[in-house]
Amino acid sequence: MKKRALQIIFSLALGLFIAGVIAAYQIKQDEKNQSVFIVAKDFGGPFTLVNQDNKTVTEKDFKNQWRLIYFGFTYCPAICPTELQKISSALKELGSTGEEITPIFISVDPERDTVNVMQAYVKLFHPRLIGLTGTPAQIDQAKKSYKIYAAKVKDETMTDYTVDHSSFIYLINPDNDLVRIFKTDDTAEDIIKITEQSFASYKSE
Ligand code: NI
């Protein structure tokens, strides 16, 4: 009888030990999957721009918010619309997480991207997409703050100019840390996956 009791205690202890090892292993795996590399702490800088409703906004208006920021221009034939479409699809797929993110499109072509042009353009992609433009000096300041390169390009064969520019989708967390830079070879699925991991990692901090 005593031997039987010892056997039960031993089996229970062994079972608990194994369960503990499995749990510890899973926590470690989760940590590995959720660990998100911060690209830059306290990213960006000051800017004063005008949104698509003709309201002046600054970086302070987006404080403590998750953001997906893209710089481009409305006359861009292919890359900008593709990148904005990726943001839009990702936000829809992300559901309630997507609703916590502010999508922002900032023009690098302030001369052609007037408030009215921006207003019509952002609507094509997402109902909450914010379109920011400003004077050339204001846009230069925003580009500098977010480390964006953009320059007008025109040759004799062109009737109008185009703008050569960096194509980065920035994921920024509420602490203003740059969590990820998505490039043109990243898909909407990549944005969804990394954003979900970033949210999980941020909430477990
Ligand atoms: Ni473009």
mmCIF file of C-alpha atoms and ligand atoms in Angstrom:
data_model
loop_
_atom_site.group_PDB
_atom_site.id
_atom_site.type_symbol
_atom_site.label_atom_id
_atom_site.label_comp_id
_atom_site.label_asym_id
_atom_site.label_seq_id
_atom_site.Cartn_x
_atom_site.Cartn_y
_atom_site.Cartn_z
ATOM 1 C CA MET A 1 0.000 0.000 0.000
ATOM 2 C CA LYS A 2 2.808 2.387 0.915
ATOM 3 C CA LYS A 3 4.711 1.432 -2.227
ATOM 4 C CA ARG A 4 1.649 2.165 -4.393
ATOM 5 C CA ALA A 5 1.282 5.631 -2.843
ATOM 6 C CA LEU A 6 4.949 6.393 -3.535
ATOM 7 C CA GLN A 7 4.500 5.267 -7.116
ATOM 8 C CA ILE A 8 1.547 7.662 -7.559
ATOM 9 C CA ILE A 9 3.482 10.551 -6.024
ATOM 10 C CA PHE A 10 6.456 9.777 -8.240
ATOM 11 C CA SER A 11 4.255 9.642 -11.385
ATOM 12 C CA LEU A 12 2.572 12.943 -10.459
ATOM 13 C CA ALA A 13 5.916 14.612 -9.806
ATOM 14 C CA LEU A 14 7.303 13.325 -13.101
ATOM 15 C CA GLY A 15 4.177 14.512 -14.921
ATOM 16 C CA LEU A 16 4.448 17.985 -13.377
ATOM 17 C CA PHE A 17 8.136 18.159 -14.228
ATOM 18 C CA ILE A 18 7.485 17.274 -17.880
ATOM 19 C CA ALA A 19 4.601 19.770 -18.073
ATOM 20 C CA GLY A 20 6.904 22.426 -16.613
ATOM 21 C CA VAL A 21 9.625 21.717 -19.154
ATOM 22 C CA ILE A 22 7.109 21.897 -22.019
ATOM 23 C CA ALA A 23 5.642 25.178 -20.701
ATOM 24 C CA ALA A 24 9.106 26.715 -20.300
ATOM 25 C CA TYR A 25 10.013 25.634 -23.817
ATOM 26 C CA GLN A 26 6.816 27.146 -25.238
ATOM 27 C CA ILE A 27 7.354 30.445 -23.437
ATOM 28 C CA LYS A 28 10.859 30.558 -24.879
ATOM 29 C CA GLN A 29 9.517 29.820 -28.374
ATOM 30 C CA ASP A 30 6.855 32.516 -28.020
ATOM 31 C CA GLU A 31 9.477 34.991 -26.881
ATOM 32 C CA LYS A 32 11.567 34.107 -29.899
ATOM 33 C CA ASN A 33 8.640 34.568 -32.281
ATOM 34 C CA GLN A 34 7.481 37.765 -30.662
ATOM 35 C CA SER A 35 10.796 39.470 -30.155
ATOM 36 C CA VAL A 36 10.704 42.419 -32.532
ATOM 37 C CA PHE A 37 13.822 44.274 -33.371
ATOM 38 C CA ILE A 38 13.479 48.027 -32.891
ATOM 39 C CA VAL A 39 15.096 49.773 -35.847
ATOM 40 C CA ALA A 40 15.336 53.182 -34.175
ATOM 41 C CA LYS A 41 14.233 54.585 -30.819
ATOM 42 C CA ASP A 42 12.175 57.795 -30.840
ATOM 43 C CA PHE A 43 12.045 58.029 -34.618
ATOM 44 C CA GLY A 44 11.117 60.975 -36.792
ATOM 45 C CA GLY A 45 11.035 64.593 -35.792
ATOM 46 C CA PRO A 46 9.049 67.770 -36.045
ATOM 47 C CA PHE A 47 6.804 68.669 -38.945
ATOM 48 C CA THR A 48 3.919 71.011 -39.670
ATOM 49 C CA LEU A 49 1.736 69.953 -42.576
ATOM 50 C CA VAL A 50 -1.838 70.221 -43.832
ATOM 51 C CA ASN A 51 -4.183 67.235 -43.985
ATOM 52 C CA GLN A 52 -6.720 66.407 -46.696
ATOM 53 C CA ASP A 53 -9.379 68.408 -44.821
ATOM 54 C CA ASN A 54 -7.161 71.506 -44.923
ATOM 55 C CA LYS A 55 -6.368 71.271 -41.206
ATOM 56 C CA THR A 56 -2.853 72.002 -39.960
ATOM 57 C CA VAL A 57 -1.290 69.051 -38.158
ATOM 58 C CA THR A 58 2.046 68.410 -36.491
ATOM 59 C CA GLU A 59 3.847 65.275 -35.263
ATOM 60 C CA LYS A 60 2.150 65.877 -31.873
ATOM 61 C CA ASP A 61 -1.246 64.992 -33.374
ATOM 62 C CA PHE A 62 -0.035 61.407 -33.831
ATOM 63 C CA LYS A 63 1.583 60.979 -30.418
ATOM 64 C CA ASN A 64 0.969 57.628 -28.653
ATOM 65 C CA GLN A 65 -0.437 56.078 -31.824
ATOM 66 C CA TRP A 66 0.588 53.104 -33.902
ATOM 67 C CA ARG A 67 1.333 54.450 -37.363
ATOM 68 C CA LEU A 68 2.107 53.195 -40.852
ATOM 69 C CA ILE A 69 3.720 56.086 -42.707
ATOM 70 C CA TYR A 70 4.492 56.262 -46.410
ATOM 71 C CA PHE A 71 6.035 59.122 -48.382
ATOM 72 C CA GLY A 72 5.177 59.370 -52.074
ATOM 73 C CA PHE A 73 3.233 61.404 -54.617
ATOM 74 C CA THR A 74 -0.154 61.092 -56.246
ATOM 75 C CA TYR A 75 1.195 61.269 -59.830
ATOM 76 C CA CYS A 76 3.393 58.237 -59.173
ATOM 77 C CA PRO A 77 2.407 55.723 -61.853
ATOM 78 C CA ALA A 78 3.020 52.444 -60.066
ATOM 79 C CA ILE A 79 5.009 52.143 -56.872
ATOM 80 C CA CYS A 80 3.133 54.563 -54.622
ATOM 81 C CA PRO A 81 -0.327 53.152 -55.447
ATOM 82 C CA THR A 82 0.995 49.619 -54.916
ATOM 83 C CA GLU A 83 2.474 50.469 -51.533
ATOM 84 C CA LEU A 84 -0.662 52.316 -50.389
ATOM 85 C CA GLN A 85 -2.760 49.378 -51.537
ATOM 86 C CA LYS A 86 -0.576 47.077 -49.404
ATOM 87 C CA ILE A 87 -1.194 49.282 -46.355
ATOM 88 C CA SER A 88 -4.912 49.267 -47.061
ATOM 89 C CA SER A 89 -5.131 45.453 -47.465
ATOM 90 C CA ALA A 90 -3.020 44.887 -44.354
ATOM 91 C CA LEU A 91 -5.249 47.175 -42.249
ATOM 92 C CA LYS A 92 -8.377 45.379 -43.418
ATOM 93 C CA GLU A 93 -6.869 41.941 -42.716
ATOM 94 C CA LEU A 94 -5.622 43.030 -39.296
ATOM 95 C CA GLY A 95 -9.188 43.671 -38.085
ATOM 96 C CA SER A 96 -9.280 45.262 -34.615
ATOM 97 C CA THR A 97 -5.481 45.587 -34.588
ATOM 98 C CA GLY A 98 -5.722 47.462 -37.885
ATOM 99 C CA GLU A 99 -8.218 49.857 -36.327
ATOM 100 C CA GLU A 100 -5.555 50.853 -33.779
ATOM 101 C CA ILE A 101 -3.194 51.976 -36.536
ATOM 102 C CA THR A 102 -3.196 55.414 -38.174
ATOM 103 C CA PRO A 103 -2.200 55.199 -41.835
ATOM 104 C CA ILE A 104 -0.445 58.330 -43.103
ATOM 105 C CA PHE A 105 0.586 59.300 -46.630
ATOM 106 C CA ILE A 106 2.948 62.275 -46.923
ATOM 107 C CA SER A 107 3.529 63.957 -50.283
ATOM 108 C CA VAL A 108 7.009 64.509 -51.693
ATOM 109 C CA ASP A 109 5.472 66.557 -54.531
ATOM 110 C CA PRO A 110 3.862 69.541 -52.775
ATOM 111 C CA GLU A 111 3.567 71.605 -55.947
ATOM 112 C CA ARG A 112 1.138 69.212 -57.619
ATOM 113 C CA ASP A 113 -0.274 67.519 -54.502
ATOM 114 C CA THR A 114 -2.597 70.228 -53.316
ATOM 115 C CA VAL A 115 -5.072 69.614 -50.486
ATOM 116 C CA ASN A 116 -7.845 68.900 -53.017
ATOM 117 C CA VAL A 117 -5.694 66.429 -54.938
ATOM 118 C CA MET A 118 -4.744 64.672 -51.692
ATOM 119 C CA GLN A 119 -8.363 64.551 -50.545
ATOM 120 C CA ALA A 120 -9.486 62.761 -53.715
ATOM 121 C CA TYR A 121 -6.447 60.471 -53.702
ATOM 122 C CA VAL A 122 -6.445 59.107 -50.129
ATOM 123 C CA LYS A 123 -10.113 58.104 -50.476
ATOM 124 C CA LEU A 124 -9.117 55.645 -53.191
ATOM 125 C CA PHE A 125 -7.145 53.563 -50.695
ATOM 126 C CA HIS A 126 -8.582 53.613 -47.199
ATOM 127 C CA PRO A 127 -11.318 55.603 -45.427
ATOM 128 C CA ARG A 128 -8.895 56.508 -42.609
ATOM 129 C CA LEU A 129 -5.821 57.209 -44.724
ATOM 130 C CA ILE A 130 -4.497 60.660 -43.793
ATOM 131 C CA GLY A 131 -2.956 62.627 -46.656
ATOM 132 C CA LEU A 132 -0.454 65.313 -45.684
ATOM 133 C CA THR A 133 0.992 68.027 -47.864
ATOM 134 C CA GLY A 134 2.361 71.529 -47.331
ATOM 135 C CA THR A 135 4.701 74.134 -48.712
ATOM 136 C CA PRO A 136 7.941 72.862 -50.284
ATOM 137 C CA ALA A 137 9.803 74.002 -47.141
ATOM 138 C CA GLN A 138 7.369 72.139 -44.861
ATOM 139 C CA ILE A 139 7.715 68.988 -46.960
ATOM 140 C CA ASP A 140 11.509 69.301 -46.866
ATOM 141 C CA GLN A 141 11.345 69.443 -43.075
ATOM 142 C CA ALA A 142 9.127 66.327 -42.916
ATOM 143 C CA LYS A 143 11.430 64.442 -45.314
ATOM 144 C CA LYS A 144 14.431 65.380 -43.184
ATOM 145 C CA SER A 145 12.680 64.266 -39.989
ATOM 146 C CA TYR A 146 11.851 60.872 -41.502
ATOM 147 C CA LYS A 147 15.074 60.382 -43.475
ATOM 148 C CA ILE A 148 13.374 60.369 -46.859
ATOM 149 C CA TYR A 149 15.146 61.133 -50.104
ATOM 150 C CA ALA A 150 13.117 62.670 -52.925
ATOM 151 C CA ALA A 151 14.133 64.672 -55.991
ATOM 152 C CA LYS A 152 12.425 65.927 -59.123
ATOM 153 C CA VAL A 153 13.512 64.199 -62.317
ATOM 154 C CA LYS A 154 12.937 65.557 -65.822
ATOM 155 C CA ASP A 155 14.539 64.897 -69.174
ATOM 156 C CA GLU A 156 13.832 66.140 -72.716
ATOM 157 C CA THR A 157 11.555 63.214 -73.555
ATOM 158 C CA MET A 158 9.233 64.033 -70.682
ATOM 159 C CA THR A 159 6.415 66.536 -70.884
ATOM 160 C CA ASP A 160 6.171 66.615 -67.105
ATOM 161 C CA TYR A 161 8.512 65.831 -64.230
ATOM 162 C CA THR A 162 8.455 62.782 -62.011
ATOM 163 C CA VAL A 163 9.814 62.386 -58.489
ATOM 164 C CA ASP A 164 12.472 59.894 -57.610
ATOM 165 C CA HIS A 165 11.958 58.955 -53.968
ATOM 166 C CA SER A 166 12.629 56.452 -51.173
ATOM 167 C CA SER A 167 9.848 53.877 -50.920
ATOM 168 C CA PHE A 168 9.612 52.940 -47.258
ATOM 169 C CA ILE A 169 6.564 51.978 -45.220
ATOM 170 C CA TYR A 170 7.425 52.818 -41.629
ATOM 171 C CA LEU A 171 5.772 50.948 -38.768
ATOM 172 C CA ILE A 172 5.980 53.150 -35.667
ATOM 173 C CA ASN A 173 4.725 52.164 -32.208
ATOM 174 C CA PRO A 174 3.051 54.407 -29.572
ATOM 175 C CA ASP A 175 6.466 55.012 -27.937
ATOM 176 C CA ASN A 176 7.508 56.529 -31.261
ATOM 177 C CA ASP A 177 9.990 53.738 -31.955
ATOM 178 C CA LEU A 178 10.522 52.687 -35.552
ATOM 179 C CA VAL A 179 9.687 48.986 -35.413
ATOM 180 C CA ARG A 180 10.098 48.071 -39.052
ATOM 181 C CA ILE A 181 10.803 49.487 -42.500
ATOM 182 C CA PHE A 182 8.850 47.640 -45.186
ATOM 183 C CA LYS A 183 10.344 47.878 -48.632
ATOM 184 C CA THR A 184 8.786 47.265 -52.056
ATOM 185 C CA ASP A 185 9.580 43.534 -51.925
ATOM 186 C CA ASP A 186 7.587 43.130 -48.680
ATOM 187 C CA THR A 187 4.001 41.999 -49.208
ATOM 188 C CA ALA A 188 0.789 42.894 -47.379
ATOM 189 C CA GLU A 189 1.179 39.496 -45.631
ATOM 190 C CA ASP A 190 4.612 40.564 -44.364
ATOM 191 C CA ILE A 191 3.089 43.770 -42.981
ATOM 192 C CA ILE A 192 0.307 41.771 -41.290
ATOM 193 C CA LYS A 193 2.695 39.238 -39.744
ATOM 194 C CA ILE A 194 5.200 41.778 -38.427
ATOM 195 C CA THR A 195 2.464 44.109 -37.167
ATOM 196 C CA GLU A 196 0.786 41.296 -35.225
ATOM 197 C CA GLN A 197 4.130 40.298 -33.712
ATOM 198 C CA SER A 198 4.893 43.926 -32.864
ATOM 199 C CA PHE A 199 1.536 44.383 -31.130
ATOM 200 C CA ALA A 200 2.024 41.167 -29.114
ATOM 201 C CA SER A 201 5.552 42.153 -28.167
ATOM 202 C CA TYR A 202 4.511 45.721 -27.244
ATOM 203 C CA LYS A 203 1.627 44.510 -25.048
ATOM 204 C CA SER A 204 3.839 42.003 -23.205
ATOM 205 C CA GLU A 205 6.402 44.707 -22.291
HETATM 206 NI NI NI B 1 6.229 56.711 -56.025
#
